[in-house]
mmCIF file of C-alpha atoms in Angstrom:
data_model
loop_
_atom_site.group_PDB
_atom_site.id
_atom_site.type_symbol
_atom_site.label_atom_id
_atom_site.label_comp_id
_atom_site.label_asym_id
_atom_site.label_seq_id
_atom_site.Cartn_x
_atom_site.Cartn_y
_atom_site.Cartn_z
ATOM 1 C CA MET A 1 182.867 226.646 73.284
ATOM 2 C CA LYS A 2 183.106 222.931 72.598
ATOM 3 C CA LEU A 3 186.416 221.168 73.054
ATOM 4 C CA LYS A 4 188.168 220.470 69.761
ATOM 5 C CA ILE A 5 189.572 216.936 69.702
ATOM 6 C CA ALA A 6 192.029 215.982 66.958
ATOM 7 C CA ILE A 7 191.796 212.376 65.737
ATOM 8 C CA GLN A 8 193.796 210.448 63.182
ATOM 9 C CA GLY A 9 191.377 209.434 60.446
ATOM 10 C CA ILE A 10 187.721 210.366 60.122
ATOM 11 C CA LYS A 11 184.497 209.729 61.995
ATOM 12 C CA GLY A 12 183.882 206.008 62.178
ATOM 13 C CA SER A 13 187.543 205.185 62.826
ATOM 14 C CA ASN A 14 188.912 203.630 66.005
ATOM 15 C CA HIS A 15 190.392 207.002 66.965
ATOM 16 C CA HIS A 16 186.906 208.497 66.663
ATOM 17 C CA GLN A 17 185.479 205.743 68.873
ATOM 18 C CA VAL A 18 188.127 206.345 71.551
ATOM 19 C CA ALA A 19 187.514 210.104 71.464
ATOM 20 C CA LYS A 20 183.753 209.516 71.877
ATOM 21 C CA ASP A 21 184.322 207.110 74.777
ATOM 22 C CA TYR A 22 186.774 209.447 76.515
ATOM 23 C CA PHE A 23 185.231 212.875 75.906
ATOM 24 C CA GLY A 24 181.609 212.103 75.015
ATOM 25 C CA ASP A 25 179.684 213.432 72.017
ATOM 26 C CA ASP A 26 179.563 217.092 73.025
ATOM 27 C CA VAL A 27 182.894 217.937 71.356
ATOM 28 C CA THR A 28 184.076 218.946 67.899
ATOM 29 C CA PHE A 29 186.163 216.319 66.112
ATOM 30 C CA VAL A 30 189.091 217.548 64.017
ATOM 31 C CA GLU A 31 189.780 214.872 61.395
ATOM 32 C CA CYS A 32 193.461 214.448 60.465
ATOM 33 C CA SER A 33 194.935 212.390 57.643
ATOM 34 C CA SER A 34 198.181 211.774 59.556
ATOM 35 C CA PHE A 35 199.622 211.975 63.057
ATOM 36 C CA ASP A 36 201.910 214.818 61.954
ATOM 37 C CA ILE A 37 198.883 216.889 60.967
ATOM 38 C CA LEU A 38 197.200 215.992 64.273
ATOM 39 C CA VAL A 39 200.218 217.328 66.168
ATOM 40 C CA ASP A 40 200.255 220.495 64.037
ATOM 41 C CA HIS A 41 196.662 221.185 65.073
ATOM 42 C CA LEU A 42 197.661 220.968 68.741
ATOM 43 C CA ILE A 43 200.697 223.204 68.318
ATOM 44 C CA ASN A 44 198.737 225.754 66.272
ATOM 45 C CA LYS A 45 195.898 225.635 68.843
ATOM 46 C CA THR A 46 193.306 224.669 66.249
ATOM 47 C CA ALA A 47 192.640 221.641 68.462
ATOM 48 C CA ASP A 48 192.652 221.435 72.271
ATOM 49 C CA LYS A 49 193.577 217.793 72.729
ATOM 50 C CA GLY A 50 194.467 214.831 70.542
ATOM 51 C CA VAL A 51 194.001 211.062 70.473
ATOM 52 C CA MET A 52 196.945 208.981 69.236
ATOM 53 C CA ALA A 53 197.389 205.209 69.010
ATOM 54 C CA ILE A 54 200.670 204.258 70.676
ATOM 55 C CA GLU A 55 200.761 200.440 70.798
ATOM 56 C CA ASN A 56 198.813 197.357 69.780
ATOM 57 C CA SER A 57 198.714 194.041 71.630
ATOM 58 C CA ILE A 58 199.579 192.192 68.401
ATOM 59 C CA ALA A 59 201.626 194.591 66.284
ATOM 60 C CA GLY A 60 203.539 196.217 69.144
ATOM 61 C CA SER A 61 204.637 199.842 69.485
ATOM 62 C CA ILE A 62 203.888 202.580 66.969
ATOM 63 C CA ILE A 63 207.456 203.895 67.056
ATOM 64 C CA PRO A 64 206.999 207.207 65.163
ATOM 65 C CA ASN A 65 204.419 208.371 67.686
ATOM 66 C CA TYR A 66 206.879 208.052 70.572
ATOM 67 C CA ALA A 67 209.243 210.342 68.674
ATOM 68 C CA LEU A 68 206.419 212.791 67.885
ATOM 69 C CA VAL A 69 205.400 213.110 71.536
ATOM 70 C CA PHE A 70 208.987 213.846 72.584
ATOM 71 C CA HIS A 71 210.192 216.083 69.768
ATOM 72 C CA LYS A 72 206.989 218.147 69.632
ATOM 73 C CA ASN A 73 206.897 218.605 73.419
ATOM 74 C CA LEU A 74 203.485 217.011 73.860
ATOM 75 C CA HIS A 75 202.226 215.762 77.208
ATOM 76 C CA ILE A 76 200.248 212.609 77.873
ATOM 77 C CA ILE A 77 197.276 213.452 80.101
ATOM 78 C CA GLY A 78 195.333 210.197 79.793
ATOM 79 C CA GLU A 79 195.023 206.850 78.085
ATOM 80 C CA LYS A 80 192.346 204.524 76.766
ATOM 81 C CA TYR A 81 192.424 200.863 75.751
ATOM 82 C CA LEU A 82 190.118 199.785 72.936
ATOM 83 C CA ASN A 83 189.295 196.234 71.926
ATOM 84 C CA ILE A 84 189.635 196.124 68.151
ATOM 85 C CA HIS A 85 186.750 194.617 66.172
ATOM 86 C CA HIS A 86 187.132 194.219 62.425
ATOM 87 C CA ASN A 87 183.934 193.958 60.375
ATOM 88 C CA LEU A 88 183.508 193.402 56.635
ATOM 89 C CA MET A 89 181.000 195.914 55.227
ATOM 90 C CA ALA A 90 179.646 196.923 51.835
ATOM 91 C CA LEU A 91 176.630 198.502 50.161
ATOM 92 C CA LYS A 92 173.360 197.017 51.351
ATOM 93 C CA GLY A 93 172.029 193.952 49.568
ATOM 94 C CA GLN A 94 175.419 192.438 48.722
ATOM 95 C CA THR A 95 176.839 189.132 49.928
ATOM 96 C CA ILE A 96 180.388 187.866 50.243
ATOM 97 C CA ASP A 97 180.074 186.306 46.771
ATOM 98 C CA ASP A 98 179.474 189.751 45.249
ATOM 99 C CA ILE A 99 182.682 191.169 46.699
ATOM 100 C CA LYS A 100 185.670 191.256 44.354
ATOM 101 C CA GLU A 101 187.911 193.648 46.291
ATOM 102 C CA VAL A 102 188.427 194.585 49.928
ATOM 103 C CA ARG A 103 190.145 197.861 50.812
ATOM 104 C CA SER A 104 191.380 198.870 54.228
ATOM 105 C CA HIS A 105 194.336 200.014 56.285
ATOM 106 C CA PRO A 106 197.338 197.629 55.926
ATOM 107 C CA MET A 107 197.168 196.701 59.623
ATOM 108 C CA ALA A 108 193.492 195.767 59.369
ATOM 109 C CA LEU A 109 194.172 193.599 56.310
ATOM 110 C CA LEU A 110 197.036 191.883 58.107
ATOM 111 C CA GLN A 111 194.941 191.182 61.183
ATOM 112 C CA CYS A 112 192.189 189.574 59.046
ATOM 113 C CA ASN A 113 194.454 187.570 56.752
ATOM 114 C CA GLU A 114 193.191 184.143 57.851
ATOM 115 C CA PHE A 115 189.567 185.005 57.095
ATOM 116 C CA PHE A 116 190.298 185.815 53.446
ATOM 117 C CA LYS A 117 192.145 182.553 52.808
ATOM 118 C CA ASN A 118 188.669 181.045 52.370
ATOM 119 C CA TYR A 119 187.771 183.608 49.675
ATOM 120 C CA SER A 120 190.430 183.378 46.987
ATOM 121 C CA HIS A 121 188.310 185.448 44.562
ATOM 122 C CA ILE A 122 188.746 188.563 46.714
ATOM 123 C CA LYS A 123 191.645 190.934 46.069
ATOM 124 C CA LEU A 124 193.041 192.736 49.124
ATOM 125 C CA VAL A 125 194.043 196.356 48.541
ATOM 126 C CA GLU A 126 195.843 198.599 51.039
ATOM 127 C CA ASP A 127 194.195 201.955 51.708
ATOM 128 C CA ILE A 128 194.932 204.908 53.986
ATOM 129 C CA ASP A 129 192.188 204.334 56.560
ATOM 130 C CA THR A 130 189.393 201.986 57.592
ATOM 131 C CA ALA A 131 186.506 204.417 58.018
ATOM 132 C CA GLU A 132 187.491 206.562 55.037
ATOM 133 C CA THR A 133 187.207 203.524 52.770
ATOM 134 C CA ALA A 134 183.733 202.830 54.144
ATOM 135 C CA LYS A 135 182.699 206.438 53.528
ATOM 136 C CA ARG A 136 184.010 206.338 49.941
ATOM 137 C CA ILE A 137 182.070 203.151 49.188
ATOM 138 C CA GLN A 138 178.825 204.877 50.158
ATOM 139 C CA GLU A 139 179.562 208.209 48.489
ATOM 140 C CA SER A 140 180.579 206.620 45.179
ATOM 141 C CA GLN A 141 178.161 203.675 45.433
ATOM 142 C CA LEU A 142 181.007 201.215 44.827
ATOM 143 C CA LYS A 143 179.499 197.797 44.184
ATOM 144 C CA GLY A 144 181.713 194.749 44.563
ATOM 145 C CA ILE A 145 183.981 196.666 46.954
ATOM 146 C CA ALA A 146 184.036 196.092 50.702
ATOM 147 C CA ALA A 147 185.797 197.727 53.627
ATOM 148 C CA ILE A 148 187.139 196.423 56.916
ATOM 149 C CA ALA A 149 186.132 198.896 59.597
ATOM 150 C CA PRO A 150 184.591 199.308 63.067
ATOM 151 C CA LYS A 151 180.852 198.775 63.500
ATOM 152 C CA VAL A 152 180.304 202.512 63.992
ATOM 153 C CA ALA A 153 181.496 203.129 60.415
ATOM 154 C CA ALA A 154 178.693 200.935 59.034
ATOM 155 C CA GLU A 155 176.178 202.931 61.065
ATOM 156 C CA LEU A 156 177.556 206.322 60.016
ATOM 157 C CA TYR A 157 177.870 205.505 56.313
ATOM 158 C CA ASP A 158 174.791 203.291 55.944
ATOM 159 C CA LEU A 159 176.627 200.102 54.980
ATOM 160 C CA GLU A 160 175.705 196.502 55.691
ATOM 161 C CA ILE A 161 178.005 194.277 57.747
ATOM 162 C CA ILE A 162 178.490 191.115 55.705
ATOM 163 C CA HIS A 163 180.687 189.387 58.283
ATOM 164 C CA SER A 164 181.487 190.583 61.791
ATOM 165 C CA GLU A 165 184.535 189.910 63.987
ATOM 166 C CA ILE A 166 186.753 188.687 61.138
ATOM 167 C CA GLN A 167 190.056 189.395 62.916
ATOM 168 C CA THR A 168 192.316 186.342 63.268
ATOM 169 C CA ILE A 169 193.128 186.956 66.941
ATOM 170 C CA LYS A 170 189.991 187.858 68.854
ATOM 171 C CA ASP A 171 191.777 189.328 71.877
ATOM 172 C CA ASN A 172 193.239 192.314 70.051
ATOM 173 C CA SER A 173 193.464 195.715 71.724
ATOM 174 C CA THR A 174 195.150 199.038 71.082
ATOM 175 C CA ARG A 175 196.348 201.548 73.642
ATOM 176 C CA PHE A 176 195.607 205.173 72.808
ATOM 177 C CA ILE A 177 197.083 208.187 74.559
ATOM 178 C CA ILE A 178 195.367 211.528 75.118
ATOM 179 C CA VAL A 179 197.801 214.367 74.433
ATOM 180 C CA LYS A 180 197.949 218.151 74.709
ATOM 181 C CA THR A 181 200.620 220.829 74.866
ATOM 182 C CA GLN A 182 200.523 221.162 78.672
ATOM 183 C CA ASN A 183 201.163 218.596 81.376
ATOM 184 C CA LYS A 184 198.949 217.225 84.136
ATOM 185 C CA ALA A 185 195.196 217.518 83.886
ATOM 186 C CA LEU A 186 194.542 215.728 87.191
ATOM 187 C CA PRO A 187 195.252 216.409 90.879
ATOM 188 C CA GLU A 188 198.197 214.442 92.252
ATOM 189 C CA ASN A 189 196.022 212.139 94.358
ATOM 190 C CA GLU A 190 194.403 210.791 91.153
ATOM 191 C CA ILE A 191 197.676 210.261 89.250
ATOM 192 C CA ASN A 192 199.017 206.693 89.373
ATOM 193 C CA LYS A 193 200.831 206.301 86.051
ATOM 194 C CA ALA A 194 203.553 208.224 84.248
ATOM 195 C CA SER A 195 205.533 208.155 81.017
ATOM 196 C CA VAL A 196 209.171 209.282 80.996
ATOM 197 C CA ARG A 197 212.040 209.456 78.527
ATOM 198 C CA PHE A 198 215.768 209.371 79.285
ATOM 199 C CA ILE A 199 219.202 208.513 77.896
ATOM 200 C CA THR A 200 221.721 206.311 79.716
ATOM 201 C CA ASP A 201 225.503 206.345 79.666
ATOM 202 C CA HIS A 202 226.982 203.920 77.151
ATOM 203 C CA LYS A 203 228.510 201.658 79.762
ATOM 204 C CA ARG A 204 227.669 198.395 81.472
ATOM 205 C CA GLY A 205 224.943 198.496 84.084
ATOM 206 C CA SER A 206 223.665 202.020 83.348
ATOM 207 C CA LEU A 207 220.130 200.959 82.432
ATOM 208 C CA ALA A 208 220.013 198.350 85.195
ATOM 209 C CA ALA A 209 220.911 201.002 87.791
ATOM 210 C CA ILE A 210 218.026 203.210 86.667
ATOM 211 C CA LEU A 211 215.562 200.319 86.667
ATOM 212 C CA ASN A 212 216.702 199.392 90.179
ATOM 213 C CA VAL A 213 215.964 202.934 91.360
ATOM 214 C CA MET A 214 212.459 202.660 89.937
ATOM 215 C CA SER A 215 211.944 199.384 91.754
ATOM 216 C CA ASP A 216 213.331 200.748 95.018
ATOM 217 C CA CYS A 217 210.888 203.669 94.766
ATOM 218 C CA ASN A 218 207.940 201.246 94.412
ATOM 219 C CA LEU A 219 207.358 201.946 90.729
ATOM 220 C CA ASN A 220 206.077 199.141 88.529
ATOM 221 C CA LEU A 221 207.498 199.241 85.008
ATOM 222 C CA THR A 222 204.754 198.397 82.491
ATOM 223 C CA LYS A 223 206.476 199.370 79.231
ATOM 224 C CA ILE A 224 209.992 200.071 77.968
ATOM 225 C CA GLN A 225 210.778 201.092 74.398
ATOM 226 C CA SER A 226 214.198 202.029 73.057
ATOM 227 C CA LEU A 227 214.781 204.407 70.139
ATOM 228 C CA PRO A 228 218.065 205.526 68.590
ATOM 229 C CA VAL A 229 219.050 209.128 69.184
ATOM 230 C CA ILE A 230 219.411 210.382 65.603
ATOM 231 C CA GLU A 231 221.919 213.126 66.342
ATOM 232 C CA MET A 232 224.044 210.809 68.543
ATOM 233 C CA PRO A 233 225.082 207.619 66.656
ATOM 234 C CA TRP A 234 224.902 204.404 68.733
ATOM 235 C CA LYS A 235 223.197 206.222 71.562
ATOM 236 C CA TYR A 236 219.707 205.125 72.616
ATOM 237 C CA SER A 237 216.849 206.799 74.431
ATOM 238 C CA PHE A 238 214.355 204.863 76.527
ATOM 239 C CA PHE A 239 210.642 205.550 76.778
ATOM 240 C CA VAL A 240 209.252 204.015 79.960
ATOM 241 C CA ASP A 241 205.771 203.735 81.475
ATOM 242 C CA VAL A 242 205.470 203.178 85.216
ATOM 243 C CA THR A 243 202.575 202.765 87.615
ATOM 244 C CA PHE A 244 202.553 203.517 91.349
ATOM 245 C CA GLU A 245 200.205 203.596 94.314
ATOM 246 C CA LYS A 246 201.273 206.987 95.672
ATOM 247 C CA TYR A 247 202.403 210.048 93.738
ATOM 248 C CA ILE A 248 205.109 210.707 96.328
ATOM 249 C CA HIS A 249 206.825 207.503 95.182
ATOM 250 C CA PHE A 250 207.068 208.865 91.658
ATOM 251 C CA GLU A 251 208.298 212.224 92.956
ATOM 252 C CA LYS A 252 211.122 210.486 94.797
ATOM 253 C CA ALA A 253 212.083 208.502 91.685
ATOM 254 C CA LYS A 254 212.015 211.661 89.557
ATOM 255 C CA ALA A 255 214.449 213.439 91.863
ATOM 256 C CA LEU A 256 216.924 210.551 91.632
ATOM 257 C CA LEU A 257 216.547 209.917 87.902
ATOM 258 C CA GLU A 258 217.077 213.581 87.051
ATOM 259 C CA ILE A 259 220.550 213.146 88.561
ATOM 260 C CA MET A 260 221.353 209.676 87.222
ATOM 261 C CA ALA A 261 219.957 209.745 83.678
ATOM 262 C CA GLY A 262 220.755 211.957 80.733
ATOM 263 C CA GLU A 263 218.032 214.189 79.248
ATOM 264 C CA PHE A 264 215.441 212.925 81.705
ATOM 265 C CA LYS A 265 211.956 214.201 80.817
ATOM 266 C CA VAL A 266 208.472 213.482 82.085
ATOM 267 C CA LEU A 267 206.178 212.964 79.089
ATOM 268 C CA GLY A 268 202.992 212.699 81.095
ATOM 269 C CA GLU A 269 201.357 212.003 84.457
ATOM 270 C CA TYR A 270 197.860 210.539 84.347
ATOM 271 C CA LYS A 271 195.443 207.835 85.506
ATOM 272 C CA ASN A 272 196.095 204.166 84.748
ATOM 273 C CA ALA A 273 193.268 203.044 82.444
ATOM 274 C CA ARG A 274 193.858 199.356 83.127
ATOM 275 C CA ILE A 275 192.552 199.673 86.687
ATOM 276 C CA VAL A 276 188.835 198.896 86.877
#
């Protein structure tokens, strides 16, 4: 049977592109309108693995997804970085002068704001997804309406790209994580990155002591994100990504951090996608 891969959004979205790049085309894509629904598919075993955006180089962390991974006991088994390309597309035969309204995800509109300053006649409208807007334009033959979406959406839904690469900042990438309900999909000799979550004591130097242990164990901290612990007012949890050359270094750090930190949990052990 084909692997079932849950993605946020529909075919033609960035999540779809990442899933294709990571797993290939010989899989079944489970389209989800929200990350909560994506997680439900994994828990209910109607999907084998999922693709979730976790941070963007411009917008920063997608905070709710950190909480979802922890509270739903998901495990990160891989990651993928995708350069984001925003393209303006509409029904074939139209030009920018024909467009009266552009619909897309709020983040896509925000990242293309500078481009539309030159087209004051165009109204920008927030929508739930990039690719879904493109699909709706084709299905309903919506003239005068354009979408901002990846190039693959234009190919799938037979739209014409009026302007390509309209994002304000050209070097714009998003990190996606590959998740499932069980940990470790790789042998230890291939694992060189991990994601962990812990709580520190509410006293001076607690976090610094933990970070020093990581450094002493030859771990390189690549990301730290704090979130409040809802059931414990003024207490914070820390989500940390670390890279390492040898898995034994991470094992040593784990043994120490399990003693030093509160509620220490490994969220995933996988391969660093930034290494070429």
